[in-house]
Amino acid sequence: MILQIALIVAFLVCTVSASAQRITLVYPRVYAPGESFVYEDGLDSTFVLGNVQPAGGQLQVNGTIVALTPQGAFLAFLPLIHEEAGTKAWRLALIEQGGRVLDSLVLPYRYRSETTPTTAVVDTLSYPRVVVVVTPNAQTRTAIGGAYEFFPTLQTHLLAIRSIDGFFEFSVGRRTGYVDRRFVTVTSDSTLAPVVLGNGVCIGSDRSASASFDLSGPTLYRSELSSDRHDVVITLDNTVSFVDRIEYRNWDSGLLNVACIQQDGEVELRLSAREPIRRGYRVSLTPGKLEVMLDLQFAGERGKLRGKTIVIDAGHGGAAAGAIGPLGTNEKDVALRWSALIGEELARTGARVVQTRAADVDLSLYDRIDAARALNADCFVSLHVNALPDGQNPWRKHGSGTYYYQSESRRLAETIQREILDTGGLRDDGVYDANLAVVRPTEFPAVLIESAYLIHPAEEQLLLSDDYLRRLSRGVVRGLAAYFQAEKAEK
């Protein structure tokens, strides 16, 4: 009898535990007990997302009823409420039909200005002062918090004129730029000598062309491909031209001309090719040399995917989970599964498919690009799913979007966007020119696809389906095929 009672009690406990509903707040979230979430000053409304498991009941967030999907997911865009006592918090309650509270949670938040201020760093340097770039993949900005501008190579010298908020402000031409102090080391020099550009040698073939010039040291530079894709223009900052001879080897091949023009404190190099530069170009500043390589043709059969090397990059991975959906879906997992499916679809075309990662591993942005460069890729496609910054309304912005940076990648972005909208069927979130690390390369067309918004419950549900990911994969492959088909018609 005692055993029977014990079994009945155990059964009832298990039944109650199995039916107990719990609220999980996926975003915002904190990672240690007692912490508060921090919002930027001035924010008055933003979104919350998460799930209730098992699904059911009425969910209230700060007193507002929020809809649950059949899977228990929720997403809401609500005002931030400040209570009389000054407490700021998200308050969630799950209520059954009779009014009993099944579960609740409270997440405090505060504004950036309410956090403990950091101790200011005392700057004892005298200015101007020469600083030297010692960190690979360093960047400079147009302003503190501004856009990325230059990506200086190691040993590039800059003339700092002051320090502010962890950055050195430096002079570049007739204006200033900003470099993070972590990227540089400080010298005792107070003057910056100009870099000297010397004589060059040009070598060409039917498929590629190169130019190599003596250069006394690395310097800031920018480069661009002309709209007709015949010219690469490189502008070298703080440089003086000592060029009085350029040798042409195989002079009747792909490289038509190289012009060198001194302009104030800059030198402009213009490399002109006989045919359009189809794949891309590479600029490298190594000790004593400036080298430029032009890739005039893609690999494989012209106008087809067959024989071309396509690098598929599954975004994030390892500790970098990326965006997270209301049901707890991680971007890194969706991207990895999508990468495998698109690889299968691409392989049927005869393309050589290479994945930057085939497992849940950490991989830096620059490792992904370096791998594509080492493979002499014909194309680079990075796979992602989207989220939003605090304050944006997710009910107004969702769907599929495609990103590029170099002008020669725009047509690829547009063709892929058109095809994934057709096969995926989501709202058009647009084509964007965006200064993102994985779409900066000039050596090959590169795009980043944000297939859907993972934070949106309906789109998260689609992304959990292999059938839907296959539809997206077909769209990407059709976009790639259309891009290379257009190459066949170009003169």
PDB file of C-alpha atoms in Angstrom, residues 48 67 101 148 163 196 203 250 295 302 338 347 450 461-462 468 471 490:
ATOM      1  CA  VAL A  48      11.366  41.997 -26.444  1.00  0.00           C
ATOM      2  CA  ALA A  67       0.337  37.205 -28.692  1.00  0.00           C
ATOM      3  CA  VAL A 101      -0.285  33.472 -12.484  1.00  0.00           C
ATOM      4  CA  TYR A 148      35.626  52.869 -41.504  1.00  0.00           C
ATOM      5  CA  SER A 163      44.607  61.590 -28.193  1.00  0.00           C
ATOM      6  CA  VAL A 196      58.798  57.555 -52.004  1.00  0.00           C
ATOM      7  CA  ILE A 203      53.804  42.049 -66.683  1.00  0.00           C
ATOM      8  CA  ASN A 250      54.865  41.172 -72.581  1.00  0.00           C
ATOM      9  CA  ASP A 295      42.390  39.254 -62.747  1.00  0.00           C
ATOM     10  CA  ARG A 302      32.829  31.495 -69.599  1.00  0.00           C
ATOM     11  CA  TRP A 338      22.031  26.388 -45.046  1.00  0.00           C
ATOM     12  CA  ALA A 347      27.776  20.999 -56.732  1.00  0.00           C
ATOM     13  CA  GLU A 450      20.560  38.148 -44.693  1.00  0.00           C
ATOM     14  CA  GLN A 461       9.823  29.064 -38.076  1.00  0.00           C
ATOM     15  CA  LEU A 462      10.655  29.070 -41.799  1.00  0.00           C
ATOM     16  CA  TYR A 468      12.647  26.401 -46.889  1.00  0.00           C
ATOM     17  CA  ARG A 471      14.230  27.031 -51.604  1.00  0.00           C
ATOM     18  CA  GLU A 490      30.018  41.373 -72.089  1.00  0.00           C
TER      19      GLU A 490
END
